[in-house]
Short mmCIF file of C-alpha atoms in Angstrom, two decimals:
data_model
loop_
_atom_site.label_atom_id
_atom_site.label_comp_id
_atom_site.label_asym_id
_atom_site.label_seq_id
_atom_site.Cartn_x
_atom_site.Cartn_y
_atom_site.Cartn_z
CA MET A 6 128.03 110.59 108.01
CA ALA A 7 126.04 111.01 104.79
CA GLU A 8 127.93 111.54 101.61
CA ASP A 9 127.56 114.96 100.00
CA ARG A 10 128.24 114.52 96.32
CA GLY A 11 127.25 118.13 95.58
CA ASP A 12 130.12 119.63 97.57
CA PRO A 13 132.56 121.17 95.04
CA PHE A 14 135.44 120.71 97.52
CA ARG A 15 135.14 116.85 97.83
CA GLU A 16 136.94 115.60 94.72
CA ASP A 17 139.28 116.79 92.05
CA ALA A 18 140.43 115.20 88.79
CA ALA A 19 143.74 113.84 90.19
CA ALA A 20 142.01 112.01 93.05
CA GLN A 21 139.55 110.41 90.70
CA ASP A 22 142.36 109.25 88.42
CA ARG A 23 144.26 107.63 91.32
CA GLU A 24 141.13 105.85 92.48
CA GLN A 25 140.47 104.51 88.98
CA ARG A 26 143.98 103.04 88.75
CA ARG A 27 143.64 101.43 92.19
CA ARG A 28 140.36 99.81 91.18
CA GLU A 29 141.94 98.37 88.05
CA ARG A 30 144.86 96.88 90.06
CA GLU A 31 142.42 95.35 92.53
CA GLU A 32 140.40 93.70 89.77
CA ARG A 33 143.55 92.20 88.13
CA ARG A 34 144.72 90.80 91.48
CA HIS A 35 141.38 89.11 92.13
CA ARG A 36 141.39 87.51 88.70
CA ARG A 37 144.89 86.10 89.18
CA LEU A 38 143.98 84.87 92.67
CA GLY A 39 140.98 82.96 91.31
CA ARG A 40 143.13 81.13 88.75
CA ARG A 41 145.67 80.13 91.43
CA VAL A 42 142.97 78.69 93.65
CA GLN A 43 141.62 76.52 90.84
CA LYS A 44 145.07 75.02 90.11
CA ALA A 45 145.75 74.36 93.76
CA SER A 46 142.65 72.17 94.11
CA GLY A 47 144.66 69.30 92.40
CA SER A 48 147.14 66.75 94.01
CA GLU A 49 149.97 69.19 94.28
CA ALA A 50 147.91 71.88 95.79
CA GLU A 51 148.66 71.13 99.42
CA PRO A 52 152.48 70.73 99.17
CA ARG A 53 152.70 73.86 97.07
CA ALA A 54 150.44 75.64 99.50
CA GLU A 55 152.60 74.48 102.44
CA ALA A 56 155.71 75.52 100.67
CA ALA A 57 154.20 78.79 99.88
CA GLU A 58 153.09 79.17 103.47
CA ALA A 59 156.49 78.22 104.81
CA ALA A 60 158.28 80.63 102.53
CA PRO A 61 158.62 83.94 104.24
CA ARG A 62 157.31 86.94 102.28
CA PRO A 63 159.81 89.63 101.72
CA GLU A 64 158.96 92.84 103.46
CA SER A 65 159.70 94.73 100.30
CA GLU A 66 157.15 92.79 98.25
CA PRO A 67 154.54 95.21 97.02
CA ASP A 68 150.83 94.80 97.48
CA SER A 69 150.54 94.26 93.79
CA ALA A 70 152.57 90.94 93.85
CA PRO A 71 150.92 88.01 92.04
CA PRO A 72 148.37 86.05 94.09
CA ALA A 73 150.45 82.81 93.56
CA ALA A 74 153.02 84.00 96.09
CA ARG A 75 150.36 84.05 98.77
CA ARG A 76 148.81 81.21 100.69
CA PRO A 77 145.42 80.26 99.28
CA ASP A 78 143.53 80.30 102.49
CA SER A 79 140.27 78.38 102.15
CA ASP A 80 138.34 81.11 103.90
CA PHE A 81 139.81 83.70 101.55
CA ALA A 82 139.30 81.48 98.53
CA ASP A 83 135.65 80.96 99.29
CA ALA A 84 135.01 84.69 99.89
CA PRO A 85 132.84 86.42 97.34
CA PRO A 86 134.50 88.78 94.91
CA VAL A 87 135.12 92.25 96.25
CA GLU A 88 132.83 94.80 94.69
CA PRO A 89 134.69 97.76 93.17
CA ARG A 90 134.32 100.91 95.13
CA THR A 91 132.94 104.12 93.68
CA PRO A 92 135.02 107.32 93.63
CA TRP A 93 133.01 108.58 96.61
CA GLN A 94 134.06 105.50 98.63
CA ALA A 95 137.65 106.38 98.07
CA ARG A 96 139.56 108.43 100.55
CA ARG A 97 138.08 111.91 100.50
CA PRO A 98 140.27 114.97 100.42
CA PRO A 99 140.05 117.21 103.45
CA GLU A 100 137.06 119.59 103.43
CA ALA A 101 137.66 123.28 102.62
CA SER A 102 137.91 125.67 105.54
CA PRO A 103 134.95 127.96 106.43
CA ALA A 104 136.92 131.00 105.25
CA VAL A 105 137.43 129.45 101.81
CA LYS A 106 133.75 128.52 101.61
CA ARG A 107 132.70 132.05 102.58
CA SER A 108 135.00 133.54 99.94
CA TYR A 109 133.55 131.18 97.33
CA TRP A 110 129.94 132.08 98.11
CA ARG A 111 130.77 135.77 98.28
CA ARG A 112 132.11 135.57 94.75
CA ARG A 113 129.03 133.71 93.60
CA ILE A 114 126.71 136.31 95.20
CA ALA A 115 128.72 139.23 93.75
CA ILE A 116 128.42 137.74 90.26
CA LEU A 117 124.67 137.30 90.70
CA VAL A 118 124.29 140.91 91.90
CA VAL A 119 126.24 142.27 88.92
CA VAL A 120 124.16 140.20 86.51
CA ALA A 121 120.93 141.42 88.17
CA LEU A 122 122.06 145.05 87.93
CA LEU A 123 122.92 144.64 84.26
CA VAL A 124 119.49 143.15 83.59
CA VAL A 125 117.74 145.99 85.46
CA ALA A 126 119.81 148.63 83.62
CA GLY A 127 118.98 147.01 80.30
CA VAL A 128 115.25 146.92 81.05
CA PHE A 129 115.33 150.55 82.25
CA GLY A 130 117.16 151.64 79.10
CA VAL A 131 114.62 149.89 76.87
CA LEU A 132 111.70 151.46 78.74
CA LEU A 133 113.29 154.93 78.61
CA TYR A 134 114.62 154.98 75.04
CA GLN A 135 112.10 152.55 73.49
CA PRO A 136 114.37 151.28 70.67
CA PHE A 137 111.70 148.90 69.38
CA HIS A 138 108.69 151.21 69.79
CA GLY A 139 106.40 151.80 66.85
CA LYS A 140 105.28 155.11 65.36
CA GLY A 141 101.89 155.10 67.11
CA HIS A 142 98.40 154.88 65.69
CA GLY A 143 95.22 156.92 65.27
CA ARG A 144 95.00 160.66 65.86
CA VAL A 145 94.51 162.71 68.99
CA THR A 146 94.28 166.48 69.44
CA VAL A 147 96.38 167.83 72.30
CA LYS A 148 96.58 171.41 73.53
CA ILE A 149 99.75 172.47 75.35
CA PRO A 150 99.05 175.69 77.31
CA LYS A 151 101.48 178.56 77.19
CA GLY A 152 104.04 178.29 80.00
CA ALA A 153 103.28 174.60 80.71
CA THR A 154 106.06 172.86 82.67
CA ALA A 155 107.65 169.57 81.66
CA SER A 156 105.64 167.80 84.36
CA GLU A 157 102.37 169.37 83.18
CA THR A 158 103.15 168.50 79.56
CA ALA A 159 103.90 164.89 80.52
CA ASP A 160 100.63 164.59 82.43
CA ILE A 161 98.66 166.02 79.48
CA LEU A 162 100.22 163.56 77.02
CA ASP A 163 99.75 160.64 79.37
CA GLY A 164 96.12 161.57 79.97
CA LYS A 165 95.47 161.70 76.22
CA GLY A 166 97.20 158.37 75.61
CA VAL A 167 99.95 159.90 73.49
CA VAL A 168 102.72 158.42 75.70
CA SER A 169 102.57 155.31 77.87
CA ASN A 170 104.06 156.72 81.07
CA ALA A 171 104.25 160.33 82.29
CA THR A 172 107.19 159.68 84.61
CA PHE A 173 109.39 158.11 81.91
CA PHE A 174 108.42 160.84 79.42
CA ARG A 175 109.28 163.58 81.94
CA LEU A 176 112.63 161.89 82.65
CA ARG A 177 113.40 161.50 78.95
CA LEU A 178 112.46 165.14 78.32
CA SER A 179 114.73 166.33 81.14
CA MET A 180 117.63 164.14 79.98
CA SER A 181 117.29 165.42 76.41
CA GLY A 182 117.73 169.03 77.57
CA LYS A 183 114.76 170.09 75.43
CA ALA A 184 112.24 170.85 78.18
CA GLY A 185 112.51 174.57 77.41
CA ASP A 186 111.94 174.01 73.68
CA ILE A 187 108.37 172.73 74.01
CA GLN A 188 106.04 175.06 72.10
CA ALA A 189 102.54 175.96 73.21
CA GLY A 190 99.70 175.29 70.83
CA THR A 191 97.23 172.71 69.61
CA TYR A 192 98.84 169.59 68.11
CA THR A 193 97.55 166.60 66.19
CA LEU A 194 99.52 163.64 67.57
CA LEU A 195 99.22 159.84 67.57
CA HIS A 196 98.23 157.39 70.27
CA ASP A 197 101.11 155.47 71.89
CA MET A 198 103.96 157.47 70.37
CA SER A 199 107.55 156.93 71.44
CA TYR A 200 108.91 159.52 73.84
CA GLY A 201 111.48 160.71 71.31
CA ASP A 202 108.90 161.20 68.55
CA ALA A 203 106.56 163.10 70.88
CA ILE A 204 109.39 165.42 71.99
CA ASP A 205 110.36 166.12 68.37
CA LYS A 206 106.76 166.98 67.45
CA LEU A 207 106.32 169.35 70.40
CA GLN A 208 109.39 171.39 69.44
CA VAL A 209 107.81 172.57 66.18
CA PRO A 210 105.01 175.16 66.68
CA PRO A 211 101.81 173.79 65.22
CA VAL A 212 100.39 175.49 62.19
CA PRO A 213 96.80 176.41 63.10
CA LYS A 214 94.05 175.54 60.68
CA ILE A 215 92.61 179.00 61.23
CA ILE A 216 93.97 182.32 62.47
CA THR A 217 91.82 184.46 64.70
CA VAL A 218 92.54 188.19 64.81
CA THR A 219 90.67 190.48 67.21
CA VAL A 220 90.93 194.19 66.47
CA PRO A 221 89.68 196.27 69.46
CA GLU A 222 87.44 199.26 68.92
CA GLY A 223 89.41 202.51 68.81
CA TYR A 224 92.68 201.02 67.54
CA ASP A 225 94.42 202.99 64.81
CA ARG A 226 96.30 201.44 61.88
CA THR A 227 99.65 201.42 63.69
CA GLN A 228 98.27 199.63 66.71
CA THR A 229 96.45 197.10 64.54
CA ALA A 230 99.63 196.45 62.54
CA ASP A 231 101.48 195.51 65.73
CA LEU A 232 98.61 193.27 66.76
CA VAL A 233 98.48 191.49 63.40
CA LYS A 234 102.21 190.86 63.54
CA GLN A 235 101.89 189.29 66.98
CA ASP A 236 99.15 187.00 65.67
CA GLY A 237 101.51 185.76 62.97
CA LEU A 238 99.57 186.98 59.97
CA PRO A 239 102.02 187.49 57.09
CA GLY A 240 102.21 190.72 55.14
CA ASP A 241 102.60 194.47 55.67
CA TYR A 242 99.40 195.76 57.24
CA LEU A 243 100.30 199.45 56.99
CA ALA A 244 101.12 199.10 53.27
CA SER A 245 97.94 197.14 52.63
CA THR A 246 95.79 199.81 54.31
CA LYS A 247 97.10 202.74 52.31
CA SER A 248 94.51 201.87 49.69
CA PHE A 249 92.74 198.73 48.64
CA LYS A 250 91.62 197.46 45.26
CA GLY A 251 87.85 197.56 44.93
CA PHE A 252 87.28 200.01 47.81
CA ASP A 253 86.58 203.67 46.93
CA PRO A 254 86.65 206.07 49.92
CA SER A 255 85.39 208.94 47.76
CA LYS A 256 81.89 207.44 47.95
CA TYR A 257 81.78 208.54 51.57
CA GLY A 258 82.66 212.17 50.93
CA VAL A 259 86.46 212.21 51.11
CA ARG A 260 88.88 213.34 48.43
CA ASN A 261 92.33 211.84 48.08
CA PRO A 262 92.60 210.23 51.55
CA VAL A 263 96.14 209.41 52.68
CA ASP A 264 95.07 205.99 53.90
CA LEU A 265 92.09 203.91 55.02
CA GLU A 266 92.13 204.99 58.67
CA GLY A 267 88.57 204.82 60.06
CA PHE A 268 87.29 202.38 57.43
CA LEU A 269 88.97 199.32 59.01
CA PHE A 270 86.11 198.06 61.12
CA PRO A 271 87.13 196.61 64.51
CA ALA A 272 85.90 193.07 65.22
CA THR A 273 87.08 189.47 65.58
CA TYR A 274 88.01 187.91 62.24
CA THR A 275 88.63 184.27 61.37
CA LEU A 276 91.06 183.57 58.55
CA LYS A 277 91.99 180.29 56.91
CA ARG A 278 95.49 178.94 57.14
CA GLY A 279 97.67 180.59 54.52
CA SER A 280 95.83 183.92 54.66
CA ASN A 281 97.68 187.24 54.80
CA VAL A 282 96.96 190.85 55.79
CA ASP A 283 95.14 191.50 52.51
CA ASP A 284 92.55 188.92 53.48
CA LEU A 285 92.07 190.66 56.83
CA VAL A 286 91.76 194.11 55.25
CA ALA A 287 89.19 192.81 52.80
CA GLN A 288 87.07 191.49 55.66
CA GLN A 289 87.43 194.75 57.64
CA LEU A 290 86.29 196.88 54.72
CA ALA A 291 83.36 194.56 54.02
CA ALA A 292 82.37 194.76 57.70
CA PHE A 293 82.55 198.58 57.56
CA LYS A 294 80.14 198.70 54.63
CA GLN A 295 77.77 196.34 56.37
CA ASN A 296 77.74 198.21 59.70
CA LEU A 297 77.56 201.69 58.20
CA GLY A 298 74.46 200.51 56.38
CA ARG A 299 72.84 200.02 59.80
CA VAL A 300 73.42 203.68 60.78
CA ASP A 301 70.78 206.36 60.19
CA LEU A 302 72.69 209.29 58.69
CA SER A 303 69.69 211.58 58.11
CA TYR A 304 70.36 213.84 61.13
CA ALA A 305 74.03 214.26 60.19
CA ARG A 306 73.11 215.10 56.63
CA SER A 307 70.71 217.74 57.94
CA LYS A 308 73.76 219.37 59.54
CA ASN A 309 75.65 219.24 56.24
CA LEU A 310 77.89 216.42 57.45
CA THR A 311 79.07 213.72 55.08
CA PRO A 312 79.43 210.04 56.03
CA TYR A 313 83.17 210.69 56.22
CA ASP A 314 82.56 213.54 58.71
CA VAL A 315 80.46 211.16 60.80
CA LEU A 316 83.33 208.66 60.63
CA ILE A 317 85.79 211.29 61.93
CA ILE A 318 83.45 212.24 64.80
CA ALA A 319 82.91 208.56 65.65
CA SER A 320 86.70 207.99 65.79
CA MET A 321 87.04 210.77 68.40
CA ILE A 322 84.06 209.48 70.41
CA GLU A 323 85.67 206.01 70.47
CA ARG A 324 88.82 207.46 71.99
CA GLU A 325 87.19 209.88 74.43
CA SER A 326 84.35 207.86 75.97
CA ALA A 327 84.50 204.55 77.78
CA THR A 328 80.80 203.92 78.40
CA ALA A 329 77.78 203.55 76.14
CA SER A 330 75.84 206.26 78.00
CA ASP A 331 78.60 208.86 77.48
CA ARG A 332 78.98 208.39 73.70
CA PRO A 333 75.89 210.41 72.62
CA LYS A 334 76.84 213.18 75.09
CA VAL A 335 80.40 213.43 73.73
CA ALA A 336 78.88 213.59 70.23
CA ALA A 337 76.64 216.45 71.43
CA VAL A 338 79.69 218.39 72.73
CA ILE A 339 81.38 218.01 69.31
CA TYR A 340 78.27 219.06 67.41
CA ASN A 341 77.71 222.07 69.71
CA ARG A 342 81.31 223.25 69.41
CA LEU A 343 81.28 222.85 65.64
CA LYS A 344 78.10 224.93 65.51
CA GLN A 345 79.62 227.70 67.64
CA GLY A 346 83.02 227.60 65.96
CA ILE A 347 84.83 226.61 69.16
CA PRO A 348 87.93 224.43 68.79
CA LEU A 349 87.12 220.90 69.87
CA GLY A 350 90.10 220.72 72.25
CA ILE A 351 90.22 216.91 72.14
CA ASP A 352 93.57 215.61 73.33
CA ALA A 353 93.09 212.25 71.59
CA THR A 354 93.77 213.90 68.23
CA ILE A 355 97.20 215.02 69.48
CA ARG A 356 97.97 211.52 70.79
CA PHE A 357 97.13 210.16 67.34
CA VAL A 358 99.83 212.37 65.79
CA LEU A 359 102.35 211.38 68.47
CA HIS A 360 101.33 207.67 68.47
CA ASP A 361 101.49 207.84 72.26
CA TYR A 362 98.49 206.66 74.25
CA THR A 363 100.09 206.11 77.64
CA HIS A 364 102.25 209.07 78.76
CA ALA A 365 100.87 212.35 80.06
CA LEU A 366 100.85 215.09 77.44
CA THR A 367 103.22 217.97 78.04
CA ALA A 368 102.66 221.66 77.28
CA SER A 369 104.80 221.33 74.16
CA ASP A 370 102.70 218.34 73.06
CA LEU A 371 99.50 220.35 73.41
CA ALA A 372 101.01 223.09 71.25
CA ILE A 373 102.19 220.80 68.47
CA ASN A 374 101.91 222.25 64.98
CA SER A 375 99.60 219.82 63.23
CA PRO A 376 96.19 219.97 61.52
CA TYR A 377 95.21 217.23 64.01
CA ASN A 378 95.76 219.62 66.95
CA THR A 379 92.13 220.42 67.81
CA ARG A 380 93.25 222.86 70.52
CA THR A 381 94.73 225.25 67.98
CA ASN A 382 92.55 224.44 64.95
CA ALA A 383 88.78 224.80 64.75
CA GLY A 384 86.57 222.28 63.02
CA LEU A 385 87.16 218.60 62.43
CA PRO A 386 90.63 217.10 61.99
CA PRO A 387 91.63 216.01 58.44
CA GLY A 388 90.65 212.40 59.00
CA PRO A 389 89.65 209.74 61.54
CA ILE A 390 92.03 209.12 64.45
CA SER A 391 90.90 205.52 65.04
CA ASN A 392 88.61 202.84 63.69
CA PRO A 393 85.27 203.16 65.54
CA GLY A 394 82.71 200.49 66.30
CA LEU A 395 78.99 200.51 65.55
CA ALA A 396 77.94 202.20 68.83
CA SER A 397 80.23 205.17 68.20
CA LEU A 398 79.05 205.42 64.58
CA LYS A 399 75.43 205.59 65.71
CA ALA A 400 76.26 208.21 68.38
CA ALA A 401 78.17 210.31 65.84
CA ALA A 402 75.23 210.17 63.43
CA LYS A 403 72.69 211.19 66.05
CA PRO A 404 74.04 212.94 69.20
CA ALA A 405 72.14 213.51 72.43
CA ASN A 406 70.00 216.61 72.58
CA VAL A 407 71.96 218.39 75.35
CA PRO A 408 73.70 221.84 75.54
CA TYR A 409 77.04 220.52 76.85
CA LEU A 410 80.24 222.15 75.66
CA TYR A 411 82.71 220.52 78.08
CA TYR A 412 83.48 217.21 79.68
CA VAL A 413 86.06 216.01 82.20
CA THR A 414 86.93 212.50 83.39
CA ARG A 415 85.17 211.82 86.67
CA PRO A 416 87.62 210.66 89.40
CA GLY A 417 87.10 207.09 90.61
CA ALA A 418 84.22 206.39 88.20
CA CYS A 419 85.72 203.74 85.90
CA GLY A 420 86.24 206.16 83.02
CA LYS A 421 82.86 207.88 83.17
CA LEU A 422 82.72 211.56 82.26
CA SER A 423 81.28 214.66 83.94
CA PHE A 424 79.69 217.24 81.57
CA ALA A 425 79.32 221.01 81.81
CA THR A 426 77.65 223.76 79.84
CA THR A 427 79.58 226.82 81.09
CA ASP A 428 83.26 227.49 81.53
CA ALA A 429 82.76 228.06 85.30
CA GLN A 430 81.26 224.58 85.65
CA PHE A 431 84.06 223.17 83.58
CA GLN A 432 86.76 224.79 85.78
CA GLN A 433 85.12 223.39 88.87
CA LEU A 434 85.23 219.90 87.36
CA VAL A 435 88.87 220.40 86.37
CA ASN A 436 89.78 221.40 89.94
CA GLN A 437 88.10 218.28 91.31
CA TYR A 438 90.01 216.13 88.86
CA ASN A 439 93.37 217.78 89.65
CA SER A 440 92.80 217.39 93.41
CA ALA A 441 92.09 213.69 92.94
CA ARG A 442 95.16 213.32 90.74
CA GLN A 443 97.33 215.02 93.35
CA ALA A 444 95.93 212.74 96.05
CA ALA A 445 96.81 209.74 93.85
CA GLY A 446 100.43 210.83 93.70
CA GLY A 447 100.22 212.31 90.23
CA LYS A 448 98.59 209.22 88.71
CA SER A 449 95.37 209.25 86.76
CA PRO A 450 92.45 209.04 89.24
CA THR A 451 90.17 207.22 86.83
CA SER A 452 90.18 203.80 88.49
CA CYS A 453 87.02 202.47 90.08
#
């Protein structure tokens, strides 16, 4: 049977020590035996050998007795020296049982598994928390849409090369509990950032290089103020539009105006970072001057109307008409009523006083005591009720040549109007509108 020196159950320290002592005794005995044989080769060798042979050996004599007490047999004397045996030639201890071996290998395997798990956990922790990651390099512009999920944000950053792995970034973001703190906007980030640095950057809303403000046509000062606030432009818009340094409304035919309503031209404005509402107002007033210069006011002047009167008419047209084709016709109705001294009866002027552009007007609303109530007061209201665009300014300066005195919203026509010259025609149009409104469950029947 082949010797297995790699078996941990074959030897122990005590067995090796015993074997070493035995080998040493064996070597001493052979040395003494050699000396005895040499002496016995003389004249007295045979008698002494016979005497030694005749003498009985006590049973109690140990194996380690001197070789002289033994008979120097010629065969034994001529035998070659005995080679010392190695520890593995010594008597082997009994092999361990299969159960002990299984227990041993189970322990070895369990230790290996624990070590492997610790290594995997360490690698995972390094990949997730990146303790040795640098700050990144270069620059990359990244836009995070409003309402983007953590998964969508991770994919965007991974696609731009900001982070190395979308899955690990998404996991790190979820574990940090900051997934809901990511702000929408356009960021300037670095390539190959650590996950932690990228998360910190995305929690601070980016400061845009420019601010874009779009003021719709027909908005009044109050509506524009709310819009400007939503766009993050600092300052008090209503206070800034009471009056403005360098702008003189009296040049347009108005005396002591309460504010700059009507002069704040609606458009899309681009402002540099750090701008405020004064910068916006300055651009609006400059745009008003520029656009009014494109309007032919000769017809209005022939009717004894000032540029400010035209501005008031344009503000009502902006509120009352939704299509380009209706604007000159609405202007004609206003001109015709002014000529005949008939109250304009425009409900938009009452809504301007109430600052309510959504709810249906009640009977008490229509009877409100205000100079802006064009149902109870003849002529133009004291000032503009909105800030009109160029198309309404042109229509107000030169109305259509038609005899209309009335108009009613046409049901199901996307805001288009129906016009009438007589009261009977007007009542017929009103009945059609009310029938359509009733069929719509009391809702406005103006949809397409």
